[in-house]
């Protein structure tokens, strides 16, 4: 058979982050010593009280389908969390859907909001999957270039330059992967005014909410009155609670929109895992100290990695306000091409990083180093990068 696949799937690239996961695994299988600063996943185990709640659910036979929206007690806990942490009013019965991963929440939002021919504004650099998800929905991702020397902030001007009659939505990510930028008040106001002026949906990805530094405040666009009825807020448990393998997220928004997004959930996955939702309930209602402890450890690693990078010849890196990535400018090393730099580093020094271009054209000249790994690995990796750069000069 001639396998002629859909234009939709042929038109997207594989995920750069998953490619790096696979590459690291393969090289290690072949015996190579690889220090992995590629993948963005906490090295911590899920706090035990969360795991115990899921195990108890399994043991008591809580192993069936749940309502598509999620179990009522988790929806209630999320409604309270959104009010308390985010200033978002979301009714448990109508305004929230629990999804198997934030990724799936984003996907069903994109599918629900975008038609073929529509455009969605995607800041660049930004996370690897927004553009592909837009394309899977038949829509066109339109890059909004951000500037490194302006701290990768969005502005009304930058947005106005890319908007057209076909623009339907804008995606925002705070704290940001890969830049670490945390949305500030002026920026949020700009986005809200812009979205209202052009009647756009705002899809706000807040998966790194719990990981912030130096007192940076988390601001949810949906908490702004002018944005509340046009914003879909996506969040999840992967990063803050170290629950990547559990695959649990959620989306909150106006009842009229969420009721329709639910159709995409019902017809694709049905519901999130039953016992996984019990774990998430324990995460939200149990002690929050483990979350703070992990965030404190990321803060120590952030200093280590940022100081270490700035001590390297030709490399500069500003301290991220949130998330667990350092987005380093490598243009002074003699490499202009970030993919070439990442390949060179992996093959000569055994250090895996993600090239900035994985995050769109706006990431060129940079590489992303994840510090969701131990201080020991970070120190060794910095030594290896330093030695490789020195040997080259
Ligand atoms: N958004 C961003 C910016 C991310 O980095 C990730 C990481 N995978 C996700 C969403 C998806 O998170 P989840 O594990 O819940 O699918
Ligand atoms: N979000 C993580 C990253 O950026 C995990 C991989 C992914 O989902 O893309 O590395």
Short mmCIF file of C-alpha atoms and ligand atoms in Angstrom, two decimals:
data_model
loop_
_atom_site.label_atom_id
_atom_site.label_comp_id
_atom_site.label_asym_id
_atom_site.label_seq_id
_atom_site.Cartn_x
_atom_site.Cartn_y
_atom_site.Cartn_z
CA UNK A 1 0.00 0.00 0.00
CA UNK A 2 1.13 3.51 -0.71
CA UNK A 3 0.89 5.21 2.65
CA UNK A 4 -0.45 8.60 1.77
CA UNK A 5 -1.11 10.21 5.10
CA UNK A 6 -3.12 13.33 5.80
CA UNK A 7 -1.63 16.71 4.96
CA UNK A 8 -2.37 17.53 8.58
CA UNK A 9 0.11 14.95 9.89
CA UNK A 10 2.60 15.23 7.00
CA UNK A 11 2.74 18.97 7.57
CA UNK A 12 4.13 18.82 11.11
CA UNK A 13 7.56 17.91 12.42
CA UNK A 14 8.33 15.42 15.19
CA UNK A 15 8.62 16.94 18.67
CA UNK A 16 12.16 18.22 19.22
CA UNK A 17 11.92 17.57 22.96
CA UNK A 18 10.91 13.93 22.45
CA UNK A 19 13.67 13.55 19.84
CA UNK A 20 16.18 14.62 22.49
CA UNK A 21 14.69 12.23 25.09
CA UNK A 22 15.11 9.39 22.54
CA UNK A 23 18.59 10.46 21.49
CA UNK A 24 19.82 10.55 25.11
CA UNK A 25 18.30 7.12 25.80
CA UNK A 26 19.88 5.60 22.65
CA UNK A 27 23.32 7.04 23.35
CA UNK A 28 23.22 5.76 26.93
CA UNK A 29 22.18 2.31 25.71
CA UNK A 30 25.32 2.36 23.55
CA UNK A 31 27.36 3.09 26.67
CA UNK A 32 27.95 6.83 26.23
CA UNK A 33 28.15 9.01 29.32
CA UNK A 34 25.53 11.68 28.65
CA UNK A 35 24.63 14.50 31.02
CA UNK A 36 21.05 15.40 30.24
CA UNK A 37 20.06 19.05 30.39
CA UNK A 38 17.62 18.49 27.54
CA UNK A 39 14.26 17.26 28.72
CA UNK A 40 12.05 19.44 30.87
CA UNK A 41 10.97 17.04 33.55
CA UNK A 42 11.46 17.17 37.31
CA UNK A 43 14.02 14.67 38.62
CA UNK A 44 12.05 14.43 41.89
CA UNK A 45 9.70 11.57 42.68
CA UNK A 46 6.06 12.45 43.22
CA UNK A 47 5.50 13.28 46.92
CA UNK A 48 4.47 10.05 48.72
CA UNK A 49 1.08 11.24 50.02
CA UNK A 50 -0.02 11.72 46.39
CA UNK A 51 1.17 8.28 45.32
CA UNK A 52 -0.46 6.70 48.38
CA UNK A 53 -3.83 8.26 47.51
CA UNK A 54 -3.66 6.80 44.00
CA UNK A 55 -2.60 3.38 45.30
CA UNK A 56 -5.47 3.43 47.81
CA UNK A 57 -7.88 4.28 44.97
CA UNK A 58 -6.57 1.33 42.96
CA UNK A 59 -6.82 -0.99 45.95
CA UNK A 60 -10.43 -0.06 46.60
CA UNK A 61 -11.33 -0.74 42.96
CA UNK A 62 -11.64 2.87 41.83
CA UNK A 63 -10.70 1.73 38.34
CA UNK A 64 -13.64 2.70 36.15
CA UNK A 65 -14.48 5.54 33.80
CA UNK A 66 -15.21 8.80 35.55
CA UNK A 67 -17.44 11.63 34.31
CA UNK A 68 -15.78 13.15 31.25
CA UNK A 69 -15.26 16.44 33.08
CA UNK A 70 -13.54 14.70 36.00
CA UNK A 71 -14.52 13.50 39.46
CA UNK A 72 -16.68 16.07 41.32
CA UNK A 73 -14.39 16.32 44.34
CA UNK A 74 -11.38 17.16 42.15
CA UNK A 75 -13.42 19.72 40.20
CA UNK A 76 -14.41 21.32 43.52
CA UNK A 77 -10.80 21.41 44.69
CA UNK A 78 -9.73 22.98 41.38
CA UNK A 79 -12.48 25.58 41.62
CA UNK A 80 -11.15 26.55 45.06
CA UNK A 81 -7.54 26.56 43.86
CA UNK A 82 -8.36 28.77 40.88
CA UNK A 83 -10.18 31.26 43.13
CA UNK A 84 -7.46 31.30 45.78
CA UNK A 85 -4.27 31.20 43.70
CA UNK A 86 -5.38 32.76 40.45
CA UNK A 87 -8.31 35.07 41.13
CA UNK A 88 -10.35 33.10 38.60
CA UNK A 89 -13.99 32.35 39.25
CA UNK A 90 -14.67 28.88 37.80
CA UNK A 91 -17.71 26.82 38.77
CA UNK A 92 -16.85 23.17 39.43
CA UNK A 93 -19.91 21.87 37.59
CA UNK A 94 -19.60 23.88 34.40
CA UNK A 95 -16.32 25.77 33.94
CA UNK A 96 -13.55 23.16 34.34
CA UNK A 97 -12.49 19.96 32.58
CA UNK A 98 -9.89 17.59 34.05
CA UNK A 99 -7.79 16.26 31.18
CA UNK A 100 -5.18 13.54 30.75
CA UNK A 101 -2.26 16.05 30.67
CA UNK A 102 -2.03 19.76 30.11
CA UNK A 103 -0.94 18.86 26.61
CA UNK A 104 -4.31 17.29 25.92
CA UNK A 105 -6.06 20.28 27.49
CA UNK A 106 -4.20 22.55 25.08
CA UNK A 107 -4.97 20.28 22.15
CA UNK A 108 -8.72 20.20 22.76
CA UNK A 109 -8.69 23.99 23.23
CA UNK A 110 -6.91 24.47 19.90
CA UNK A 111 -9.34 22.03 18.20
CA UNK A 112 -12.33 23.80 19.71
CA UNK A 113 -11.29 27.35 18.95
CA UNK A 114 -9.58 27.09 15.55
CA UNK A 115 -11.00 26.36 12.10
CA UNK A 116 -8.97 25.59 8.98
CA UNK A 117 -7.79 28.91 7.63
CA UNK A 118 -7.77 30.60 11.03
CA UNK A 119 -4.59 32.05 12.46
CA UNK A 120 -3.30 31.89 16.01
CA UNK A 121 -0.56 34.17 17.30
CA UNK A 122 2.29 32.16 18.77
CA UNK A 123 5.13 34.14 20.36
CA UNK A 124 8.59 32.94 19.34
CA UNK A 125 10.50 31.57 21.13
CA UNK A 126 7.84 29.44 22.76
CA UNK A 127 7.23 25.81 23.63
CA UNK A 128 7.60 23.24 20.84
CA UNK A 129 4.00 22.01 20.54
CA UNK A 130 1.82 25.11 20.08
CA UNK A 131 2.56 25.46 16.37
CA UNK A 132 2.05 21.75 15.67
CA UNK A 133 -1.23 21.71 17.61
CA UNK A 134 -2.50 24.68 15.60
CA UNK A 135 -1.59 22.86 12.39
CA UNK A 136 -3.31 19.68 13.57
CA UNK A 137 -6.43 21.83 13.94
CA UNK A 138 -5.92 22.99 10.34
CA UNK A 139 -5.00 26.50 11.43
CA UNK A 140 -1.90 28.59 10.78
CA UNK A 141 0.43 29.50 13.64
CA UNK A 142 1.68 33.05 13.11
CA UNK A 143 4.94 33.76 14.95
CA UNK A 144 5.19 36.90 17.06
CA UNK A 145 8.93 37.55 17.35
CA UNK A 146 10.16 38.50 20.81
CA UNK A 147 13.48 40.16 21.55
CA UNK A 148 16.13 38.77 23.89
CA UNK A 149 17.32 42.28 24.83
CA UNK A 150 13.79 43.11 25.97
CA UNK A 151 13.59 40.04 28.16
CA UNK A 152 11.33 38.22 25.68
CA UNK A 153 8.33 40.34 26.74
CA UNK A 154 5.20 40.55 24.65
CA UNK A 155 3.90 44.01 23.81
CA UNK A 156 0.85 45.44 22.13
CA UNK A 157 3.04 46.72 19.29
CA UNK A 158 4.50 43.32 18.54
CA UNK A 159 1.05 41.75 18.56
CA UNK A 160 -0.51 44.44 16.35
CA UNK A 161 2.19 43.82 13.72
CA UNK A 162 1.12 40.18 13.25
CA UNK A 163 -2.66 40.31 13.64
CA UNK A 164 -4.92 39.91 10.59
CA UNK A 165 -8.60 39.41 9.80
CA UNK A 166 -8.01 35.65 10.11
CA UNK A 167 -6.57 35.82 13.66
CA UNK A 168 -8.74 33.92 16.11
CA UNK A 169 -6.60 33.45 19.19
CA UNK A 170 -3.33 34.07 20.95
CA UNK A 171 -1.38 31.63 23.10
CA UNK A 172 0.41 32.90 26.20
CA UNK A 173 2.73 30.89 28.47
CA UNK A 174 3.70 32.12 31.93
CA UNK A 175 6.16 31.30 33.43
CA UNK A 176 7.60 30.68 30.01
CA UNK A 177 9.24 27.65 28.50
CA UNK A 178 11.96 28.21 27.26
CA UNK A 179 12.72 31.82 28.25
CA UNK A 180 11.72 31.72 31.94
CA UNK A 181 9.94 35.06 31.52
CA UNK A 182 7.05 35.68 33.91
CA UNK A 183 4.16 37.78 32.60
CA UNK A 184 4.08 41.21 34.25
CA UNK A 185 1.11 43.49 34.83
CA UNK A 186 1.70 45.86 31.90
CA UNK A 187 2.16 42.96 29.55
CA UNK A 188 -1.00 41.24 30.78
CA UNK A 189 -2.95 44.48 30.36
CA UNK A 190 -1.56 44.88 26.82
CA UNK A 191 -2.62 41.34 25.93
CA UNK A 192 -6.07 41.81 27.43
CA UNK A 193 -6.66 45.08 25.57
CA UNK A 194 -5.32 43.63 22.34
CA UNK A 195 -7.48 40.49 22.62
CA UNK A 196 -10.58 42.59 23.33
CA UNK A 197 -9.85 44.99 20.45
CA UNK A 198 -9.60 42.12 17.96
CA UNK A 199 -12.12 39.83 19.65
CA UNK A 200 -9.65 36.98 20.17
CA UNK A 201 -9.52 33.98 22.46
CA UNK A 202 -6.58 33.86 24.86
CA UNK A 203 -5.20 30.40 25.58
CA UNK A 204 -3.07 30.76 28.70
CA UNK A 205 -0.68 27.92 29.53
CA UNK A 206 0.29 28.19 33.21
CA UNK A 207 1.89 24.77 33.74
CA UNK A 208 4.98 26.28 35.48
CA UNK A 209 2.91 28.41 37.88
CA UNK A 210 4.41 26.83 41.00
CA UNK A 211 8.03 27.34 39.95
CA UNK A 212 8.98 31.00 40.33
CA UNK A 213 11.96 32.86 41.76
CA UNK A 214 12.75 36.00 43.66
CA UNK A 215 9.15 36.69 44.62
CA UNK A 216 7.94 36.88 41.01
CA UNK A 217 4.15 37.06 41.11
CA UNK A 218 2.02 34.76 38.97
CA UNK A 219 -0.61 36.57 36.97
CA UNK A 220 -3.40 34.72 35.18
CA UNK A 221 -4.85 36.68 32.24
CA UNK A 222 -8.30 35.28 33.11
CA UNK A 223 -8.19 37.20 36.40
CA UNK A 224 -8.41 40.47 34.44
CA UNK A 225 -12.09 41.38 34.08
CA UNK A 226 -11.69 42.30 30.40
CA UNK A 227 -10.12 38.90 29.67
CA UNK A 228 -12.22 36.57 31.83
CA UNK A 229 -14.83 35.64 29.24
CA UNK A 230 -12.36 35.03 26.42
CA UNK A 231 -9.60 33.10 28.20
CA UNK A 232 -9.03 29.37 28.48
CA UNK A 233 -6.62 28.74 31.34
CA UNK A 234 -4.61 25.52 31.08
CA UNK A 235 -2.63 24.06 33.95
CA UNK A 236 -1.59 20.67 35.29
CA UNK A 237 0.30 18.64 37.84
CA UNK A 238 3.40 17.58 35.87
CA UNK A 239 5.82 20.29 36.86
CA UNK A 240 4.88 21.73 40.26
CA UNK A 241 4.00 18.37 41.81
CA UNK A 242 6.55 16.27 39.87
CA UNK A 243 3.82 14.20 38.24
CA UNK A 244 4.90 14.07 34.58
CA UNK A 245 4.15 10.37 34.12
CA UNK A 246 0.70 10.65 35.64
CA UNK A 247 -0.61 12.70 32.70
CA UNK A 248 -3.01 15.03 34.44
CA UNK A 249 -4.04 18.57 33.60
CA UNK A 250 -7.10 20.77 33.36
CA UNK A 251 -8.66 23.67 31.54
CA UNK A 252 -10.93 26.36 32.95
CA UNK A 253 -12.98 28.92 31.07
CA UNK A 254 -16.44 30.32 30.49
CA UNK A 255 -19.18 27.66 30.79
CA UNK A 256 -20.41 28.31 27.24
CA UNK A 257 -16.98 27.50 25.80
CA UNK A 258 -16.02 24.71 28.20
CA UNK A 259 -19.31 22.92 27.44
CA UNK A 260 -18.20 22.66 23.80
CA UNK A 261 -14.54 21.85 24.54
CA UNK A 262 -15.92 18.92 26.54
CA UNK A 263 -17.18 17.36 23.30
CA UNK A 264 -13.58 17.07 22.07
CA UNK A 265 -12.59 15.41 25.36
CA UNK A 266 -15.58 13.00 25.26
CA UNK A 267 -14.81 11.88 21.71
CA UNK A 268 -11.04 11.53 22.11
CA UNK A 269 -10.01 10.23 25.54
CA UNK A 270 -13.34 10.22 27.38
CA UNK A 271 -11.90 11.05 30.76
CA UNK A 272 -8.64 11.24 32.68
CA UNK A 273 -7.50 8.17 34.66
CA UNK A 274 -9.74 7.53 37.68
CA UNK A 275 -7.04 6.75 40.28
CA UNK A 276 -4.80 9.44 38.80
CA UNK A 277 -7.51 11.98 39.64
CA UNK A 278 -7.52 10.74 43.24
CA UNK A 279 -3.77 11.38 43.34
CA UNK A 280 -4.33 14.89 42.01
CA UNK A 281 -6.97 15.51 44.67
CA UNK A 282 -4.42 14.59 47.33
CA UNK A 283 -1.90 16.90 45.63
CA UNK A 284 -4.27 19.87 45.85
CA UNK A 285 -5.70 19.24 49.29
CA UNK A 286 -2.61 17.83 51.02
CA UNK A 287 0.52 19.58 52.33
CA UNK A 288 2.10 22.05 49.88
CA UNK A 289 5.56 21.99 51.53
CA UNK A 290 6.94 19.44 49.04
CA UNK A 291 6.05 21.82 46.19
CA UNK A 292 7.87 24.68 47.93
CA UNK A 293 10.85 22.44 48.75
CA UNK A 294 11.22 21.48 45.09
CA UNK A 295 10.87 25.12 44.03
CA UNK A 296 13.58 26.08 46.55
CA UNK A 297 15.91 23.45 45.15
CA UNK A 298 15.27 24.71 41.60
CA UNK A 299 16.19 28.19 42.86
CA UNK A 300 19.59 26.93 44.09
CA UNK A 301 20.21 25.14 40.78
CA UNK A 302 19.16 28.21 38.84
CA UNK A 303 21.90 30.23 40.49
CA UNK A 304 24.43 27.48 39.84
CA UNK A 305 23.58 27.16 36.17
CA UNK A 306 23.21 30.89 35.44
CA UNK A 307 26.47 31.81 37.22
CA UNK A 308 28.23 28.89 35.55
CA UNK A 309 27.00 29.84 32.08
CA UNK A 310 27.96 33.49 32.48
CA UNK A 311 31.49 32.42 33.44
CA UNK A 312 31.92 30.62 30.11
CA UNK A 313 33.59 32.52 27.25
CA UNK A 314 31.06 33.73 24.68
CA UNK A 315 27.99 32.62 26.65
CA UNK A 316 25.53 34.88 28.42
CA UNK A 317 22.37 34.06 30.27
CA UNK A 318 19.92 36.13 32.28
CA UNK A 319 18.28 34.58 35.30
CA UNK A 320 14.83 33.17 34.54
CA UNK A 321 11.91 34.46 36.64
CA UNK A 322 10.19 31.07 36.58
CA UNK A 323 10.16 27.50 35.17
CA UNK A 324 13.36 25.42 35.26
CA UNK A 325 15.17 26.43 32.13
CA UNK A 326 18.19 28.62 31.43
CA UNK A 327 17.97 30.11 27.94
CA UNK A 328 21.56 30.92 27.11
CA UNK A 329 22.80 33.19 24.33
CA UNK A 330 25.64 31.35 22.59
CA UNK A 331 26.33 33.77 19.75
CA UNK A 332 29.64 34.82 21.28
CA UNK A 333 31.03 31.28 21.00
CA UNK A 334 31.44 31.46 17.23
CA UNK A 335 28.35 29.32 16.64
CA UNK A 336 25.42 31.14 15.02
CA UNK A 337 23.39 28.02 14.48
CA UNK A 338 21.91 26.70 17.72
CA UNK A 339 21.17 23.23 16.30
CA UNK A 340 24.80 22.93 15.21
CA UNK A 341 25.95 24.00 18.69
CA UNK A 342 23.66 21.46 20.39
CA UNK A 343 24.87 18.63 18.14
CA UNK A 344 28.50 19.64 18.67
CA UNK A 345 28.00 19.72 22.44
CA UNK A 346 26.34 16.33 22.51
CA UNK A 347 28.96 14.65 20.36
CA UNK A 348 32.09 16.29 21.78
CA UNK A 349 31.12 16.77 25.43
CA UNK A 350 28.22 14.35 25.99
CA UNK A 351 25.98 17.17 27.21
CA UNK A 352 22.38 17.25 25.91
CA UNK A 353 20.72 20.66 25.54
CA UNK A 354 17.82 21.81 23.38
CA UNK A 355 18.59 24.12 20.44
CA UNK A 356 16.76 27.44 20.59
CA UNK A 357 15.29 26.89 17.12
CA UNK A 358 13.18 24.03 18.55
CA UNK A 359 11.14 26.92 19.99
CA UNK A 360 10.70 28.68 16.67
CA UNK A 361 12.90 31.05 14.68
CA UNK A 362 12.99 33.48 17.62
CA UNK A 363 15.13 30.98 19.54
CA UNK A 364 18.09 31.11 17.14
CA UNK A 365 21.40 31.95 18.81
CA UNK A 366 20.26 30.36 22.08
CA UNK A 367 20.15 26.93 23.69
CA UNK A 368 17.90 25.78 26.51
CA UNK A 369 19.41 24.01 29.50
CA UNK A 370 16.98 22.31 31.84
CA UNK A 371 17.99 22.47 35.49
CA UNK A 372 15.37 19.95 36.55
CA UNK A 373 18.34 17.73 37.26
CA UNK A 374 20.76 17.36 40.18
CA UNK A 375 23.35 19.98 41.14
CA UNK A 376 26.00 17.35 40.59
CA UNK A 377 24.93 16.78 36.97
CA UNK A 378 24.72 20.55 36.41
CA UNK A 379 28.25 21.09 37.77
CA UNK A 380 29.71 18.27 35.70
CA UNK A 381 27.88 19.50 32.59
CA UNK A 382 29.20 23.05 33.04
CA UNK A 383 32.74 21.67 33.42
CA UNK A 384 32.37 19.67 30.25
CA UNK A 385 30.97 22.62 28.27
CA UNK A 386 33.80 24.82 29.54
CA UNK A 387 36.42 22.25 28.54
CA UNK A 388 34.86 21.73 25.10
CA UNK A 389 34.76 25.49 24.43
CA UNK A 390 38.36 25.89 25.63
CA UNK A 391 39.57 23.05 23.39
CA UNK A 392 37.91 24.67 20.41
CA UNK A 393 39.49 28.09 20.79
N1 LIG B 1 3.10 23.49 28.33
C1 LIG B 1 4.42 23.67 28.45
C2 LIG B 1 4.97 25.03 28.26
C3 LIG B 1 5.26 22.60 28.77
O1 LIG B 1 6.58 22.78 28.89
C4 LIG B 1 4.70 21.32 28.94
C5 LIG B 1 5.64 20.19 29.26
N2 LIG B 1 5.40 18.99 28.81
C6 LIG B 1 3.30 21.19 28.80
C7 LIG B 1 2.55 22.29 28.50
C8 LIG B 1 2.60 19.88 28.94
O2 LIG B 1 2.55 19.40 30.24
P1 LIG B 1 1.87 18.00 30.56
O3 LIG B 1 2.95 17.11 31.08
O4 LIG B 1 0.81 18.24 31.56
O5 LIG B 1 1.29 17.49 29.28
N1 LIG B 2 7.69 20.22 28.30
C1 LIG B 2 8.92 19.51 28.42
C2 LIG B 2 10.00 20.16 27.60
O1 LIG B 2 9.79 21.24 27.07
C3 LIG B 2 8.71 18.03 28.16
C4 LIG B 2 8.62 17.58 26.75
C5 LIG B 2 7.39 18.06 26.02
O2 LIG B 2 6.27 17.78 26.44
O3 LIG B 2 7.60 18.72 25.01
O4 LIG B 2 11.08 19.64 27.53
#
